[in-house]
Structures are given as structure tokens and as C-alpha cells.
CSV table of C-alpha atoms in Angstrom, one decimal:
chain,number,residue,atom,x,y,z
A,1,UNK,CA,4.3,65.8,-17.6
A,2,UNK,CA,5.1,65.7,-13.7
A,3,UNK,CA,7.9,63.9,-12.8
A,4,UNK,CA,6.4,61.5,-10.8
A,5,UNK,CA,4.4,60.3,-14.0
A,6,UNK,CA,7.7,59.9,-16.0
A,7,UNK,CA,9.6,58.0,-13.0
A,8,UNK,CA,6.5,55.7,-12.6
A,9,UNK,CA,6.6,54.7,-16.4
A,10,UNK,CA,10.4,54.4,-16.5
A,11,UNK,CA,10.2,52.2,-13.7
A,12,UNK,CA,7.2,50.0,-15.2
A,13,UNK,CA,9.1,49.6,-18.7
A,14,UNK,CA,12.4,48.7,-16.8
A,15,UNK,CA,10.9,46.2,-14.3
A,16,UNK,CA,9.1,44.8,-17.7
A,17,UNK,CA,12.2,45.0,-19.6
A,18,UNK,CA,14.0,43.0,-16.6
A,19,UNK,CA,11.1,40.7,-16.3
A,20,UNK,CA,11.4,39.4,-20.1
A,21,UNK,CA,15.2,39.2,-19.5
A,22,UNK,CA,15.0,36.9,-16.6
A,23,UNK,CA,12.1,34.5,-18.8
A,24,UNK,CA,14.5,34.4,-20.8
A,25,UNK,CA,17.4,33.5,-19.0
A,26,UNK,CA,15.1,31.0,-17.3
A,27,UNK,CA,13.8,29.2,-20.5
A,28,UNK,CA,17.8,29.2,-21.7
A,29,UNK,CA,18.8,27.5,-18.3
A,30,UNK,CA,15.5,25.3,-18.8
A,31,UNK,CA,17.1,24.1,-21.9
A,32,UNK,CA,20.9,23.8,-20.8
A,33,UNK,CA,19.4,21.8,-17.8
A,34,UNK,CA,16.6,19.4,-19.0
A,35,UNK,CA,13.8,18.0,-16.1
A,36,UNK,CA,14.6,14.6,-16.0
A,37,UNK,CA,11.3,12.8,-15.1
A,38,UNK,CA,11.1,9.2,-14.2
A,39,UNK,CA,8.0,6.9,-13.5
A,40,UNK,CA,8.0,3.7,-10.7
A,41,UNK,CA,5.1,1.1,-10.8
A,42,UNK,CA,4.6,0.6,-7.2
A,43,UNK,CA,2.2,-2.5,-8.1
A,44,UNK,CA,4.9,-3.8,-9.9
A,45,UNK,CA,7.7,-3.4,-7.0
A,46,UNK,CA,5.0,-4.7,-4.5
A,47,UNK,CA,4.1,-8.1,-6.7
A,48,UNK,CA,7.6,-8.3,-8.4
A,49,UNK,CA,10.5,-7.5,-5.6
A,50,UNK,CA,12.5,-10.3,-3.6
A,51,UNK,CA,11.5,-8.4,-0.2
A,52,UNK,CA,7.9,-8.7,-0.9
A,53,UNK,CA,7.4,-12.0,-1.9
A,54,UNK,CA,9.6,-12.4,1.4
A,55,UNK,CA,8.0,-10.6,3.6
A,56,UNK,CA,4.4,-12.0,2.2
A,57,UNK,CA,6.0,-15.7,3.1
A,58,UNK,CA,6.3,-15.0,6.2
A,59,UNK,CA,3.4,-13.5,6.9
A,60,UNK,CA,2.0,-17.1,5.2
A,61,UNK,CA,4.1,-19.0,7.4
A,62,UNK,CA,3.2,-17.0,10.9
A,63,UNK,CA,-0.5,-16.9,10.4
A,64,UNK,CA,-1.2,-20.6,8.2
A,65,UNK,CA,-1.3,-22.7,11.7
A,66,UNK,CA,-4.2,-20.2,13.0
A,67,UNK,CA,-5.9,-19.7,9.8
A,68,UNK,CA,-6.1,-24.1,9.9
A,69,UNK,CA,-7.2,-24.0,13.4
A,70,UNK,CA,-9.6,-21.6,12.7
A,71,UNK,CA,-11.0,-23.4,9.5
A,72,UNK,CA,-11.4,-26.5,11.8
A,73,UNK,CA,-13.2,-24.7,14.7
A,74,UNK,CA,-15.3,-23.6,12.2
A,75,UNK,CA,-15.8,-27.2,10.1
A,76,UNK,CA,-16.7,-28.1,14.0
A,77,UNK,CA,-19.1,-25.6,14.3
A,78,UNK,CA,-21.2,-26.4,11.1
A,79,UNK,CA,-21.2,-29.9,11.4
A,80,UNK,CA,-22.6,-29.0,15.7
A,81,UNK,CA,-25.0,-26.9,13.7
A,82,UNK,CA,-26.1,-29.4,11.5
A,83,UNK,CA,-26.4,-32.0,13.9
A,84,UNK,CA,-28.2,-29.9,16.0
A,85,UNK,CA,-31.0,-29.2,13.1
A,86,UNK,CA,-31.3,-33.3,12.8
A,87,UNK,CA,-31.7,-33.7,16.4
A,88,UNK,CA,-34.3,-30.7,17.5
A,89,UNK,CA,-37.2,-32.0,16.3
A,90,UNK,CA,-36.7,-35.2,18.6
A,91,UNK,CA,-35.3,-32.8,21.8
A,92,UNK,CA,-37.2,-32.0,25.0
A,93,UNK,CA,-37.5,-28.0,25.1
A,94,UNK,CA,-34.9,-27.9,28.1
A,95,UNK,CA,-32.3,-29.6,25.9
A,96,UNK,CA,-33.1,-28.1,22.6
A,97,UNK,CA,-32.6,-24.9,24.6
A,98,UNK,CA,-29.5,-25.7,26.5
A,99,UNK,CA,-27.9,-27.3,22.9
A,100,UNK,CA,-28.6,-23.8,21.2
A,101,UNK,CA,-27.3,-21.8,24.4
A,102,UNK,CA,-24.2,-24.0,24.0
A,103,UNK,CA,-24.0,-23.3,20.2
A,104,UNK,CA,-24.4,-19.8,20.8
A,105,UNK,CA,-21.3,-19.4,23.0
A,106,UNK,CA,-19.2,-21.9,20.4
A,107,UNK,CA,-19.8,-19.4,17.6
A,108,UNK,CA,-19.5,-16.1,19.5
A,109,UNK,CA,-15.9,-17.8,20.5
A,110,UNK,CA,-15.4,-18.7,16.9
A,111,UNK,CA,-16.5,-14.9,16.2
A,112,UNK,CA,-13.9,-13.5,18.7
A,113,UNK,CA,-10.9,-15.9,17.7
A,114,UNK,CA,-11.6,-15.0,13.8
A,115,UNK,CA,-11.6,-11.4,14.5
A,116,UNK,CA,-8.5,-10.9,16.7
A,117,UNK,CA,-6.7,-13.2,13.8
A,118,UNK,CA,-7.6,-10.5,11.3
A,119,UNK,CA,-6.9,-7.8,13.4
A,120,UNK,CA,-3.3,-9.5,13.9
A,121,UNK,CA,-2.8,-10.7,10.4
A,122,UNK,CA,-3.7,-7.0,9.5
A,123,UNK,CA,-1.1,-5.1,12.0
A,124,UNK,CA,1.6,-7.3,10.8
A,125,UNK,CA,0.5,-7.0,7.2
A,126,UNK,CA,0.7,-3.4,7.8
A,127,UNK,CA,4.3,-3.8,9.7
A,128,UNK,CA,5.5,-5.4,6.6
A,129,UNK,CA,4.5,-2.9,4.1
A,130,UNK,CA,5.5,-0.2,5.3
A,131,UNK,CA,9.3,-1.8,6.1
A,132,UNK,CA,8.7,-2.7,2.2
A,133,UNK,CA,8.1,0.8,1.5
A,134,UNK,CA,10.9,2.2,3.5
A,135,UNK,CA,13.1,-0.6,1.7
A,136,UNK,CA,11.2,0.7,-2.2
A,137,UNK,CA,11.5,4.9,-1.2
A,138,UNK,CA,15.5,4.3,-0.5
A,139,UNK,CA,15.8,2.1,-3.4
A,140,UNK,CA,14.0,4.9,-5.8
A,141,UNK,CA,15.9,7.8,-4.0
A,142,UNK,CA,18.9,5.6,-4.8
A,143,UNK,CA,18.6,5.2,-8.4
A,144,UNK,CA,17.2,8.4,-8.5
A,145,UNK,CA,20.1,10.1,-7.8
A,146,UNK,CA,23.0,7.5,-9.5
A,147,UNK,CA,21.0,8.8,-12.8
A,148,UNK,CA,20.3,12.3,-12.1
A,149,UNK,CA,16.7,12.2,-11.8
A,150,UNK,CA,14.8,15.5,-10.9
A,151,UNK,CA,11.6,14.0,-10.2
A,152,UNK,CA,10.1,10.2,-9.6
A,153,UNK,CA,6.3,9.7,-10.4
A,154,UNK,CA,4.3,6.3,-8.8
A,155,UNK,CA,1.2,7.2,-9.7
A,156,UNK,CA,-0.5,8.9,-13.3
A,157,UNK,CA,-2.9,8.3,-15.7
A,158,UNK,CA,-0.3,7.8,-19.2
A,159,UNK,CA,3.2,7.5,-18.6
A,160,UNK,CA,5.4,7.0,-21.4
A,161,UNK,CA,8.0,3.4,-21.4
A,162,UNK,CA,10.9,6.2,-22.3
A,163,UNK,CA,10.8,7.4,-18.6
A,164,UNK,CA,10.1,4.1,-16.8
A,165,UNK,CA,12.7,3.3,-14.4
A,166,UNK,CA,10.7,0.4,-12.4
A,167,UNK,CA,13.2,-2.3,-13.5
A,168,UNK,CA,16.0,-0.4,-12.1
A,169,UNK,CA,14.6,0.1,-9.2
A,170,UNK,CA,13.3,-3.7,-8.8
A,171,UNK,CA,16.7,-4.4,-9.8
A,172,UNK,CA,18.2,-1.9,-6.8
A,173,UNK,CA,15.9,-3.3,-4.2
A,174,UNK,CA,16.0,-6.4,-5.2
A,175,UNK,CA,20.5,-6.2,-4.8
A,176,UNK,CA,19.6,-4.6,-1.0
A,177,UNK,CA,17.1,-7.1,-0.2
């Protein structure tokens, strides 16, 4: 046999050999040093936490006067509407037309008010939740690392109670408020 042929198999069975070694040592560490694994329910921090129900009050608070004021407009509107379908039949043309023209602008006002409140109750929703979930992340990076935790998990199909930390963490956030 060439000596090329012998140095390429000696070098095969020692990178093998070494190979099996470090597995080895690996699965030894593995076991000396456990994954620690814990699980969060975010649904349960969202519903549950102090800062949540907070921030969701104020939200209420900010945006109730509008939502009334728009709940009236539109009580306004329908009974306009209503009024309107009574009275046609008895209306000239000319004022049957100018009544629906007026109606028409009433609810495209209605229309526009409506939308830029849910385009403002939704960027301030948004603001909110995601100062909640800066609040939550520190919370779980917190109690994640007083306990030694390799990895947190928010979202799986089966998680087992054992490695539920979500009260800790509620209680963590809920102490930082």
C-alpha cells in the first residue's frame, strides 16, 4: 500500500476517533449542565398584568367621550333617515332631492369622523402594546436570568405546568408596573 493510502485512512480513523470523543464530552457536559426551558403565556400577561389593565383604562378613558359623540351623531343620523323615509312620499322632487343631498353629506361626515377615531384608537392601541411588551420582554429577561433559564418559549402547541414561569413573570411585571 502507497503511503498516501495509509496516511489518508489514519487520518479518517483519528478525525472519527476524535469526533466520537468530543460527542461524548458534549453529551457529558449536556448532562452536568441541564437546558433549562421555561414557557410564558403572553395571553395571560396581556389579560392578567397590572400595566395592561392600565394601559387598557386609559385607552377607555381617552377615547369614551368620542366613541359617545359618535354614537349620538349616529342616533341623529338614523332618526334624519327615518324621518326622511316618512316625509318623501309627501315632498316636492326639489326638496326630496335637497333632503337626501343633505343626508348624504351628514353620513359621509359621520363616515370620516368614525374612521379617523379608529385610525386613532388604533395608533394608540398599538402605542400601548408595544410599551406593554417592552415592559413583559424585560420582565421575562428578568426572571429569566434570577433563575437561570436557558431558553423562554411564548408560543407552542403542549407545554408542560413543570416549566411554566407565567406567574412569576405576572408577578415581576406586575412589582415594576
Amino acid at each position: 500500500m502507497n503511503t498516501t493510502k495509509l496516511f489518508q485512512r489514519t487520518s479518517i480513523r483519528l478525525i472519527l476517533a476524535a469526533s466520537c470523543l468530543l460527542a461524548a464530552h458534549a453529551a457529558q457536559a449536556q448532562e452536568a449542565f441541564p437546558t433549562r426551558i421555561g414557557f410564558v403565556n403572553a395571553e395571560r400577561l396581556f389579560s392578567e398584568a397590572e400595566a395592561s389593565k392600565t394601559a387598557q383604562n386609559k385607552l377607555k378613558n381617552e377615547f369614551s367621550g368620542r366613541e359617545r359623540q359618535l354614537a349620538a351623531q349616529a342616533n341623529t343620523l338614523q332618526k334624519a333617515i327615518e324621518q326622511f323615509e316618512r316625509d318623501a312620499p309627501k315632498m316636492s322632487e326639489e326638496q326630496r332631492a335637497s333632503k337626501q343631498q343633505q343626508l348624504m353629506t351628514q353620513d359621509a361626515d359621520f363616515q370620516r369622523k368614525r374612521q379617523e377615531f379608529q385610525e386613532d384608537l388604533n395608533n394608540r392601541r398599538n402605542d400601548e402594546l408595544q410599551r406593554f411588551i417592552q415592559k413583559a420582554n424585560l420582565a421575562i429577561e428578568q426572571t429569566a436570568r434570577q433563575e437561570k433559564y436557558d431558553v423562554i418559549i411564548q408560543e407552542a402547541a403542549y407545554i408542560n405546568p413543570r416549566i411554566d414561569i407565567t406567574d412569576r413573570v405576572l408577578r415581576a411585571l406586575n412589582a415594576g408596573k
